[in-house]
mmCIF file of C-alpha atoms and ligand atoms in Angstrom:
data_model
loop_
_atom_site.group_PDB
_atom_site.id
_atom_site.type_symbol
_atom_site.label_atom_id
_atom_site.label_comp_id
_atom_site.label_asym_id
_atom_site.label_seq_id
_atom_site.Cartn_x
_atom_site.Cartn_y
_atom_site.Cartn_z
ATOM 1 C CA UNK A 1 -13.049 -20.324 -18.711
ATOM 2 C CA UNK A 2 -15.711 -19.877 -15.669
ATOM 3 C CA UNK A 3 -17.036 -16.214 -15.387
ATOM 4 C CA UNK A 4 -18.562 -15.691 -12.229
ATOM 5 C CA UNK A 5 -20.215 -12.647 -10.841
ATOM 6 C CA UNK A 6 -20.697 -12.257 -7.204
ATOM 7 C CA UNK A 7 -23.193 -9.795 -5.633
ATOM 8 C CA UNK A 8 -22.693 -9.071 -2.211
ATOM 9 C CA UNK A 9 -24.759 -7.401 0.408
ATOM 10 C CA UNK A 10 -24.761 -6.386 4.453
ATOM 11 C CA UNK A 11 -24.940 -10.116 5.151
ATOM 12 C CA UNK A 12 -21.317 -10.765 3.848
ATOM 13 C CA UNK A 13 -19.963 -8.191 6.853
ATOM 14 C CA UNK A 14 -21.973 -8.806 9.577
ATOM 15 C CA UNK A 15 -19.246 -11.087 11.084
ATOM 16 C CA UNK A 16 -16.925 -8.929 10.570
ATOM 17 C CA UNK A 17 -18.952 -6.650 12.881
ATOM 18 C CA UNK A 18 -21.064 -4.132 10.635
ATOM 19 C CA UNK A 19 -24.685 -3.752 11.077
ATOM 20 C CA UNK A 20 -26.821 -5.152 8.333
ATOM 21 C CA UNK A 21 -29.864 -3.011 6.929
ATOM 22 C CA UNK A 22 -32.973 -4.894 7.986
ATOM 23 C CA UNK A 23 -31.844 -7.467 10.451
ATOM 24 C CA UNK A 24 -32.438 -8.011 13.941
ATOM 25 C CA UNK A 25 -29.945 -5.007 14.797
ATOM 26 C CA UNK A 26 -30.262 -3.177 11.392
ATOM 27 C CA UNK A 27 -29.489 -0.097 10.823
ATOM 28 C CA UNK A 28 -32.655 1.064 9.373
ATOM 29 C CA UNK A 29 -34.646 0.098 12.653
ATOM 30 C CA UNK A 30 -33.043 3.085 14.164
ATOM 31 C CA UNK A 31 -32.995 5.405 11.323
ATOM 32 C CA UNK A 32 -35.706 6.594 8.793
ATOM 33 C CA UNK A 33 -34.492 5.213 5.300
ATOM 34 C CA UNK A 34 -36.034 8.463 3.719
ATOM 35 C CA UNK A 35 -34.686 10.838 6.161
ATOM 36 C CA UNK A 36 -31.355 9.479 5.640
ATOM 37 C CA UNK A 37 -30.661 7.685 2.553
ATOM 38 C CA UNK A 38 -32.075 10.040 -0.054
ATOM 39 C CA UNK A 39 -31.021 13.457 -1.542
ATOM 40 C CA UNK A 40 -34.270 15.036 -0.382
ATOM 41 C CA UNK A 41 -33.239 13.890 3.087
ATOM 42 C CA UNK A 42 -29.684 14.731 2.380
ATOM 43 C CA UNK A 43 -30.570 18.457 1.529
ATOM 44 C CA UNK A 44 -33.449 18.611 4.045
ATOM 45 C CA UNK A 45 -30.622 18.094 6.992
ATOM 46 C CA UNK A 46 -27.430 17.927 5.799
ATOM 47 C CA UNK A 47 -25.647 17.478 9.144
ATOM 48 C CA UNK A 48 -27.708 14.514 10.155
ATOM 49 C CA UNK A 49 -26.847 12.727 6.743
ATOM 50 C CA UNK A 50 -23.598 13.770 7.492
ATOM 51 C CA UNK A 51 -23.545 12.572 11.379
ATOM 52 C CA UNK A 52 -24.757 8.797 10.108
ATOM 53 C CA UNK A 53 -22.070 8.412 7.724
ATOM 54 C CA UNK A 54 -19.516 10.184 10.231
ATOM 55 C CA UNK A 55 -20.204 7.554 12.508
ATOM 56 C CA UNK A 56 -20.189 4.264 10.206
ATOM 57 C CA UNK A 57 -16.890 6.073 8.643
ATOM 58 C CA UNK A 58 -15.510 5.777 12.230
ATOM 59 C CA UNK A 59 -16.579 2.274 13.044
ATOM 60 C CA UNK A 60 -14.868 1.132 9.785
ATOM 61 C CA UNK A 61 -11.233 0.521 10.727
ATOM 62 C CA UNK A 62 -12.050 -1.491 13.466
ATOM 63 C CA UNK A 63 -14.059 -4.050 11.615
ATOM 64 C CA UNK A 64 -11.469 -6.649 9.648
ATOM 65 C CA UNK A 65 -12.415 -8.594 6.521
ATOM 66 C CA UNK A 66 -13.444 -12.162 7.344
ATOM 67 C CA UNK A 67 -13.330 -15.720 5.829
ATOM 68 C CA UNK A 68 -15.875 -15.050 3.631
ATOM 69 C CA UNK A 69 -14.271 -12.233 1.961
ATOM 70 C CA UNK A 70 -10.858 -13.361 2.100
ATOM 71 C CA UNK A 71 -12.414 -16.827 -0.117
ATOM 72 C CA UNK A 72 -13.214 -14.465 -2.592
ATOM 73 C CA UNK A 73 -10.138 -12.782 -2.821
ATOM 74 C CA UNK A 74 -8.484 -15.969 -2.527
ATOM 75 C CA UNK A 75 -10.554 -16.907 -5.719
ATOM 76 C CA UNK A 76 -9.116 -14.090 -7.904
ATOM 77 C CA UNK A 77 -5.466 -14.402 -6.967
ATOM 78 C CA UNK A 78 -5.966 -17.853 -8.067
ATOM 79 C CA UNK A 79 -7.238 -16.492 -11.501
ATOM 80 C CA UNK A 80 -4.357 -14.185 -11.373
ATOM 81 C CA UNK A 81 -1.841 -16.618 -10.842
ATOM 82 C CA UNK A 82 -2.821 -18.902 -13.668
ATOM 83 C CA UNK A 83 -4.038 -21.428 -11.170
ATOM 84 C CA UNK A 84 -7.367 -21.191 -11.738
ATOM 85 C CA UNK A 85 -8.950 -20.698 -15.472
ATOM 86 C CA UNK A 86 -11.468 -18.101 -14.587
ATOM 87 C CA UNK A 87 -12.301 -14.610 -13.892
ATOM 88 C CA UNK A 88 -14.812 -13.553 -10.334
ATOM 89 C CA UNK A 89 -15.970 -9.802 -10.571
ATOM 90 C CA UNK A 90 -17.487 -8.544 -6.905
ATOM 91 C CA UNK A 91 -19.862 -6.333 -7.854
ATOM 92 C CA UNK A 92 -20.688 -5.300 -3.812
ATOM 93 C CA UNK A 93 -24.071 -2.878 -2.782
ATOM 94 C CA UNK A 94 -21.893 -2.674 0.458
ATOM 95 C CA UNK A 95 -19.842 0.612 1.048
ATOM 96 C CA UNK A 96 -17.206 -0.817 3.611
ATOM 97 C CA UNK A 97 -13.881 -1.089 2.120
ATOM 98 C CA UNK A 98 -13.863 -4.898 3.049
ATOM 99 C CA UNK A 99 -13.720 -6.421 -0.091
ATOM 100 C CA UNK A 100 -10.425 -4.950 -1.069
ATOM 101 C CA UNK A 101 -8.729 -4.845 2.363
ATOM 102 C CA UNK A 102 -9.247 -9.253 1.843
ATOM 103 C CA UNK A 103 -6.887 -8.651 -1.383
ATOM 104 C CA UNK A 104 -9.634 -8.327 -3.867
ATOM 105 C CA UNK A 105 -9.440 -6.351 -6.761
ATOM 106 C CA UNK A 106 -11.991 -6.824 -9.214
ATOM 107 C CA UNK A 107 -14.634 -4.843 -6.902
ATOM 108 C CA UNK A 108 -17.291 -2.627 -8.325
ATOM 109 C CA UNK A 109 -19.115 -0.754 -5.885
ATOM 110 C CA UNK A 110 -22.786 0.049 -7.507
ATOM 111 C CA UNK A 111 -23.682 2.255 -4.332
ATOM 112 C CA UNK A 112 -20.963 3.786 -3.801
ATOM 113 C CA UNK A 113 -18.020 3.997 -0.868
ATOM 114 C CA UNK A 114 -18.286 5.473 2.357
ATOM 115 C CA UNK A 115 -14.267 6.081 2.174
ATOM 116 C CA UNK A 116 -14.961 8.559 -0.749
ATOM 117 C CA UNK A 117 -16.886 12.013 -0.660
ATOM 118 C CA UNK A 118 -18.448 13.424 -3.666
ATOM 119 C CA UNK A 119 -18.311 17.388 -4.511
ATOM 120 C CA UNK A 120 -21.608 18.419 -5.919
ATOM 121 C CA UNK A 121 -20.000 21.720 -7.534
ATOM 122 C CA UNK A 122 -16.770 20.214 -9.022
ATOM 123 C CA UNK A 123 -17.331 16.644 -9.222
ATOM 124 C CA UNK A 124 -14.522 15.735 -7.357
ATOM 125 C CA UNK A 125 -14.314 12.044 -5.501
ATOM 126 C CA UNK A 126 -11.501 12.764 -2.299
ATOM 127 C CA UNK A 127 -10.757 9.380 -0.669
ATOM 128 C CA UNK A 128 -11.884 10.377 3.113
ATOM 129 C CA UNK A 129 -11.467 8.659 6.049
ATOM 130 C CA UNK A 130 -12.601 11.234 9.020
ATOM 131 C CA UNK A 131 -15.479 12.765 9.342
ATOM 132 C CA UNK A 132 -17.279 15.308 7.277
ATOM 133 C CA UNK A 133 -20.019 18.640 7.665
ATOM 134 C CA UNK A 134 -22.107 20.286 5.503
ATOM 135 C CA UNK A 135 -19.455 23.592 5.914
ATOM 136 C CA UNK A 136 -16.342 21.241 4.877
ATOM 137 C CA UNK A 137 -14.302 22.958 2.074
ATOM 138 C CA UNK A 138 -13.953 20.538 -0.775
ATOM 139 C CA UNK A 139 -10.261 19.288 -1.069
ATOM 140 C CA UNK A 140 -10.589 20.837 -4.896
ATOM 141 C CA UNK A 141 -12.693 24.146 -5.233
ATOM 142 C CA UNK A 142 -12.628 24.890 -2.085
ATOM 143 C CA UNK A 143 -16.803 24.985 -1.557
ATOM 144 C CA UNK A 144 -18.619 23.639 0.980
ATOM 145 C CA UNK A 145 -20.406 21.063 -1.192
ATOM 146 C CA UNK A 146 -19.107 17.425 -0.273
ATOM 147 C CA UNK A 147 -21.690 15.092 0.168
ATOM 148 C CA UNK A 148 -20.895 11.074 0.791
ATOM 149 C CA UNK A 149 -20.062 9.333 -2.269
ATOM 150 C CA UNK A 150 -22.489 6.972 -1.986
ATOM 151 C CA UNK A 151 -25.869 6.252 -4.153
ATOM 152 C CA UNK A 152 -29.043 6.849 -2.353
ATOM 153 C CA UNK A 153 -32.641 5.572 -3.023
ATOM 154 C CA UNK A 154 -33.855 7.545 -6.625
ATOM 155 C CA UNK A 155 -30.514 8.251 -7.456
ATOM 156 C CA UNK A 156 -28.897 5.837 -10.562
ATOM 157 C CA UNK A 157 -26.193 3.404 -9.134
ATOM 158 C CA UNK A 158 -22.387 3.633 -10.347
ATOM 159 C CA UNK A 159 -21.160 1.652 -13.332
ATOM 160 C CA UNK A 160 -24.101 0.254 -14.202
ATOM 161 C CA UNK A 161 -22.672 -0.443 -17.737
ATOM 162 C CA UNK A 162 -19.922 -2.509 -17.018
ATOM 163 C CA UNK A 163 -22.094 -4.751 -14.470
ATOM 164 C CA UNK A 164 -24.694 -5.537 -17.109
ATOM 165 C CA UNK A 165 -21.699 -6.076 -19.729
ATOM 166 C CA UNK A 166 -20.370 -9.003 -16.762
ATOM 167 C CA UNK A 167 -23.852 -10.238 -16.423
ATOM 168 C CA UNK A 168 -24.530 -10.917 -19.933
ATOM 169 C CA UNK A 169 -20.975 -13.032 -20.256
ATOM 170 C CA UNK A 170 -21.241 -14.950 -16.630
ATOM 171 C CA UNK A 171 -21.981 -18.430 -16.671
ATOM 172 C CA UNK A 172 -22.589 -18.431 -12.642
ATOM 173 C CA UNK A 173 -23.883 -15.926 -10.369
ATOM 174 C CA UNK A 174 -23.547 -15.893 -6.593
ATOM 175 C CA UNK A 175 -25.737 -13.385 -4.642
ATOM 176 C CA UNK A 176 -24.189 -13.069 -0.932
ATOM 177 C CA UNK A 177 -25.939 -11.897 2.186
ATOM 178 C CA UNK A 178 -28.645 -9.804 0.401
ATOM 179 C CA UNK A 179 -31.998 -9.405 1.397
ATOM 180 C CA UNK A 180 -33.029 -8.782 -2.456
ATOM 181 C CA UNK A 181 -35.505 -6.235 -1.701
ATOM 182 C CA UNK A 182 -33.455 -2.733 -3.746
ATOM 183 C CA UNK A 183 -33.473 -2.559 -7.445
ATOM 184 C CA UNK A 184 -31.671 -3.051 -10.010
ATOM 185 C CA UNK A 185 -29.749 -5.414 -8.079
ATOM 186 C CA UNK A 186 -32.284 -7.758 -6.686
ATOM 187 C CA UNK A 187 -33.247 -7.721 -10.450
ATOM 188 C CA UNK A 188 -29.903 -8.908 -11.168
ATOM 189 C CA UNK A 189 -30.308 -13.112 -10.673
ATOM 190 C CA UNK A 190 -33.766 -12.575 -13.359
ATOM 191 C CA UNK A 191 -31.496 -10.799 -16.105
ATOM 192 C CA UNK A 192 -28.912 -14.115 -15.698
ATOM 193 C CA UNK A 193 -31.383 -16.933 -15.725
ATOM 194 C CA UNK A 194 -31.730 -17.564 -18.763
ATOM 195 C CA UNK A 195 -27.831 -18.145 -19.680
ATOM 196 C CA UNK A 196 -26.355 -18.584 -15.836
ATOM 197 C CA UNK A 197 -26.659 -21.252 -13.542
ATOM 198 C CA UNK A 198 -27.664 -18.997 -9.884
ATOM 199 C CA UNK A 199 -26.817 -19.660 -5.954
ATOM 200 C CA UNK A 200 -28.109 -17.760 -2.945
ATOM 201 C CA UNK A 201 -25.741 -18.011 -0.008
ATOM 202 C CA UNK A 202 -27.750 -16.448 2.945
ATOM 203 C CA UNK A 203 -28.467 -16.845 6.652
ATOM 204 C CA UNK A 204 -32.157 -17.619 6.516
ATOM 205 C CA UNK A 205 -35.039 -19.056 3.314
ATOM 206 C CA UNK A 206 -35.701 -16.297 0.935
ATOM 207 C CA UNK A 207 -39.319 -15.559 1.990
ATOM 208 C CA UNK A 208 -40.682 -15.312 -1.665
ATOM 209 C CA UNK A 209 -40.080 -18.157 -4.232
ATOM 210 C CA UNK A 210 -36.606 -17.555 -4.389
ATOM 211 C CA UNK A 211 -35.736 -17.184 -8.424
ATOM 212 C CA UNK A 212 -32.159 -19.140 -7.641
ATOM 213 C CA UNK A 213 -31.172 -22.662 -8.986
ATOM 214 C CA UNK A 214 -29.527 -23.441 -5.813
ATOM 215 C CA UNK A 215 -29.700 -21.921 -1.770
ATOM 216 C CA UNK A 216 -26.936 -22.488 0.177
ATOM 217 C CA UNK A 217 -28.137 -21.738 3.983
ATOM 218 C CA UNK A 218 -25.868 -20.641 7.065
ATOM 219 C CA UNK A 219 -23.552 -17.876 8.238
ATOM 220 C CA UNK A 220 -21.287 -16.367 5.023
ATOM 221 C CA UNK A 221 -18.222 -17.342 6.971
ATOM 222 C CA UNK A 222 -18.927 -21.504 6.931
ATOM 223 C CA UNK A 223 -20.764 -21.461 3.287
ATOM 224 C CA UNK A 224 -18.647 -19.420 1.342
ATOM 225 C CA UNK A 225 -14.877 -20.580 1.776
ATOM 226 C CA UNK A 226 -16.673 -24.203 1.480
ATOM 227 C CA UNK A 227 -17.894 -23.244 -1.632
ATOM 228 C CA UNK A 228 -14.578 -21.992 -3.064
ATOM 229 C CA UNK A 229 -12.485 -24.503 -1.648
ATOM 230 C CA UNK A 230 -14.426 -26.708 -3.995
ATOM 231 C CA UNK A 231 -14.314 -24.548 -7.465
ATOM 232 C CA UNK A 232 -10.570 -24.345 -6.929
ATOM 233 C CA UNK A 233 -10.097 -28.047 -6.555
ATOM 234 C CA UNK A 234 -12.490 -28.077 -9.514
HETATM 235 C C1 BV8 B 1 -32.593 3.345 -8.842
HETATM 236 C C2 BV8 B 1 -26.819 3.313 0.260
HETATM 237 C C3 BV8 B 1 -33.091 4.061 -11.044
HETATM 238 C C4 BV8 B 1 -25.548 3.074 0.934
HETATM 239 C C5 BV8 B 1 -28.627 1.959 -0.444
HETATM 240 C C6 BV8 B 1 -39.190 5.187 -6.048
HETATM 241 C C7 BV8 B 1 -38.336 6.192 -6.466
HETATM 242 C C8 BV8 B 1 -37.064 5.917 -6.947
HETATM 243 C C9 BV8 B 1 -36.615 4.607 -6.975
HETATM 244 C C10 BV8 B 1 -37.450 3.637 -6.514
HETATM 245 C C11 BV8 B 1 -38.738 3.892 -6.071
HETATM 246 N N1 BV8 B 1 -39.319 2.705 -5.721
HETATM 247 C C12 BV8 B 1 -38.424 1.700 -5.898
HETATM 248 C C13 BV8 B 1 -37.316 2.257 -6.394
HETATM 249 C C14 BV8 B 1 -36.094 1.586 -6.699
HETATM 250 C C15 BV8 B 1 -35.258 1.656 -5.440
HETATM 251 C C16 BV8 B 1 -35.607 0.436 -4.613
HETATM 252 O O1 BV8 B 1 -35.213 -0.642 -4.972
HETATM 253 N N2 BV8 B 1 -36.371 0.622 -3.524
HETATM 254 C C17 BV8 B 1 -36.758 -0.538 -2.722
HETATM 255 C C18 BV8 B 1 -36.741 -0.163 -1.249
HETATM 256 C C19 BV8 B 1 -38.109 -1.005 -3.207
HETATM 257 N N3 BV8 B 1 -33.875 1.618 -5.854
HETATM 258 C C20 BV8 B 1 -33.214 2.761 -6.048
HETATM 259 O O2 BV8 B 1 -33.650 3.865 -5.800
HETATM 260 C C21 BV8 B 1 -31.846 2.598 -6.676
HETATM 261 N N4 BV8 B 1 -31.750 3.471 -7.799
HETATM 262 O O3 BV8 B 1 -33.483 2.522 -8.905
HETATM 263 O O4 BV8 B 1 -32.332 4.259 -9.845
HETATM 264 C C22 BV8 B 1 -32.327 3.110 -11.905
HETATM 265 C C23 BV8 B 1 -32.706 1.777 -11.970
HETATM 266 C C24 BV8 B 1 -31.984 0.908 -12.796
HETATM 267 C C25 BV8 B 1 -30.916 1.383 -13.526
HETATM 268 C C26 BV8 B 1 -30.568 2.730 -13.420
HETATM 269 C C27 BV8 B 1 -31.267 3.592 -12.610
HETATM 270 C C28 BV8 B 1 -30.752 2.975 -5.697
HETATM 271 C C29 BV8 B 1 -30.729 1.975 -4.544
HETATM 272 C C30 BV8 B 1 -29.522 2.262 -3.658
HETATM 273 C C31 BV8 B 1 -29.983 2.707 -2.312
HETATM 274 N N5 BV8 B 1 -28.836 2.798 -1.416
HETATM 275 N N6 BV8 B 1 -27.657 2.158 0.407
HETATM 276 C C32 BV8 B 1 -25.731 2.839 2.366
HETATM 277 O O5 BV8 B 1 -26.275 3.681 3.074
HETATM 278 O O6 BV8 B 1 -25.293 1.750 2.721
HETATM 279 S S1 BV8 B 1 -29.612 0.614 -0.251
HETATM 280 C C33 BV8 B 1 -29.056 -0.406 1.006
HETATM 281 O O7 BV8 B 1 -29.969 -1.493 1.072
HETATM 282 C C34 BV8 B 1 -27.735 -1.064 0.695
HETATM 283 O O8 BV8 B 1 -26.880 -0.306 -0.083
HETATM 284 C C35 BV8 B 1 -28.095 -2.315 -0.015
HETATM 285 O O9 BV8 B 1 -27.902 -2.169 -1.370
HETATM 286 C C36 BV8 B 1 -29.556 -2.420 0.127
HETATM 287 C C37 BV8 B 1 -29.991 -3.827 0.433
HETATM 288 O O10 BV8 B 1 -29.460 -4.167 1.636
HETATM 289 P P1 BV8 B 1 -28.700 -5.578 1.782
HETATM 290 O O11 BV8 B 1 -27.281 -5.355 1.392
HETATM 291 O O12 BV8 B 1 -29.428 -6.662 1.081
HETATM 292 O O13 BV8 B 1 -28.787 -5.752 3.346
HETATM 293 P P2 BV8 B 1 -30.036 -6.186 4.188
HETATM 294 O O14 BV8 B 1 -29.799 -5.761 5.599
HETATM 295 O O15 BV8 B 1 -31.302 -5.776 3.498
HETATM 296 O O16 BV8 B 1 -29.980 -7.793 4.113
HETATM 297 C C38 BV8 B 1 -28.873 -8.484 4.666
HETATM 298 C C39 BV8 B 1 -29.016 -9.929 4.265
HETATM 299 O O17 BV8 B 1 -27.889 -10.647 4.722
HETATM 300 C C40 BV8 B 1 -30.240 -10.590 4.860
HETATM 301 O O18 BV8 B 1 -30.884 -11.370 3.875
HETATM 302 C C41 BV8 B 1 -29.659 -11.500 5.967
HETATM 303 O O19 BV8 B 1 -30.408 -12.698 6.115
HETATM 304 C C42 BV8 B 1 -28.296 -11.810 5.396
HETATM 305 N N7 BV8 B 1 -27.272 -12.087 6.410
HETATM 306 C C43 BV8 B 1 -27.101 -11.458 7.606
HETATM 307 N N8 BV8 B 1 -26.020 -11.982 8.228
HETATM 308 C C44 BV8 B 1 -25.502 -12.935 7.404
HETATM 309 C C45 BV8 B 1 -26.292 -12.997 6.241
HETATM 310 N N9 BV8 B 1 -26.037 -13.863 5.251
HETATM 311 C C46 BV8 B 1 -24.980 -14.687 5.398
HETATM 312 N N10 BV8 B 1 -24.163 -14.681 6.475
HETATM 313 C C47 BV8 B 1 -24.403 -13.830 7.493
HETATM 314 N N11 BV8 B 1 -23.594 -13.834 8.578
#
């Protein structure tokens, strides 16, 4: 029985149309990371925190899962239909909803999901799809303290425990479209290598020695439903 872990980054939806982090047009070239993507940035202006993820909210539904993400998915209904003797957990850094609009299920999103606000008073997690102010009443207790659901730098990522558990049992792990430069999930291919065989699917060389048994080069779209046509034909 294969166990395979997949970690996916920007990279893996930036032909589907979202902006990656640190490329050419990434989204951090325009914005300050710590102004925007940390709580002391998040409580030091609220409403621009809120205005970013307003507007990546709205450009969602436009953007459609592509081949790439639909080979995954494609990989799992396999599983799930018996035809295929394995079992591929996503765990994604990305917060687009791509992953399971391709038919996957087995998605854990470590950083959280721009579709989901997060009240700081009650704890409540509202799916939300429009946009959102520092003065919006939470859906729950009725305060204005919804914040995006979504983990920021110093802040501990989401289900931590149940990605280390799938780490420790994988026997392959496939990182997708990730620069590798934010922890602990660029830390992720080390904690494998001793018991996992490792690919890198990504547009360009690593620029470090990259810490992966194999490096698959070109755009997500090409390299990835290649590679899953052939573990399904085994
Ligand atoms: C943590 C939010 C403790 C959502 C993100 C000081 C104080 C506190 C912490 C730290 C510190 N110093 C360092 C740290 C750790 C810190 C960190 O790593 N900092 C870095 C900058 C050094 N990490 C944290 O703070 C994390 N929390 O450490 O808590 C802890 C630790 C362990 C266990 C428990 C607790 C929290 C990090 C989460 C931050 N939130 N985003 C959002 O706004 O989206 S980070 C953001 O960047 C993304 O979420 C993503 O995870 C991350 C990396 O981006 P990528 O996905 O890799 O995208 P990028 O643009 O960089 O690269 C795209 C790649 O795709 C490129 O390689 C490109 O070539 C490729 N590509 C492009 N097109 C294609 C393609 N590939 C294939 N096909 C294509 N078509």
């Amino acid at each position: 029985m294969r166990r395979i872990v997949v970690l996916t980054g920007a990279g893996i939806s930036q032909e589907s149309g979202l902006q990656t982090f640190r490329g050419a047009d990434g989204l951090w070239n325009n914005e300050h990371i710590e102004h925007i993507c940390t709580p002391q940035g998040f409580r030091r202006d609220p409403l621009r925190v809120d205005r970013f993820y307003n507007d990546l909210r709205a450009r969602l539904p436009a953007a459609q899962p592509n081949a790439a993400h639909l080979a995954l998915a494609a990989v799992e209904q396999a599983a799930r239909s018996g035809r295929w003797q394995g079992q591929l957990t996503i765990v994604t850094q990305n917060i687009d909803d791509l992953h399971e609009r391709a038919g996957s299920q087995d998605v854990i999103h470590m950083h959280g999901e721009l579709l989901r606000l997060r009240c700081t008073r009650c704890g409540m997690t509202p799916v939300w799809r429009t946009d959102c102010y520092p003065d919006t009443p939470c859906p729950a207790c009725h305060a204005p303290t919804l914040r995006p659901d979504i983990v920021w730098f110093g802040e501990m990522p989401y289900h931590m425990d149940i990605i280390e558990k799938r780490l420790a049992e994988c026997d392959l792990f496939v990182a997708i479209g990730t620069s590798g430069v934010v922890y602990p999930a660029a830390g992720f291919v080390d904690s494998v290598a001793a018991h996992a065989d490792t690919m890198l699917f990504n547009l360009e060389a690593p620029s470090g020695p990259a810490p992966f048994d194999q490096t698959i080069l070109g755009p997500a779209t090409h390299t990835v439903p290649a590679w899953t046509r052939d573990l399904l034909e085994g």
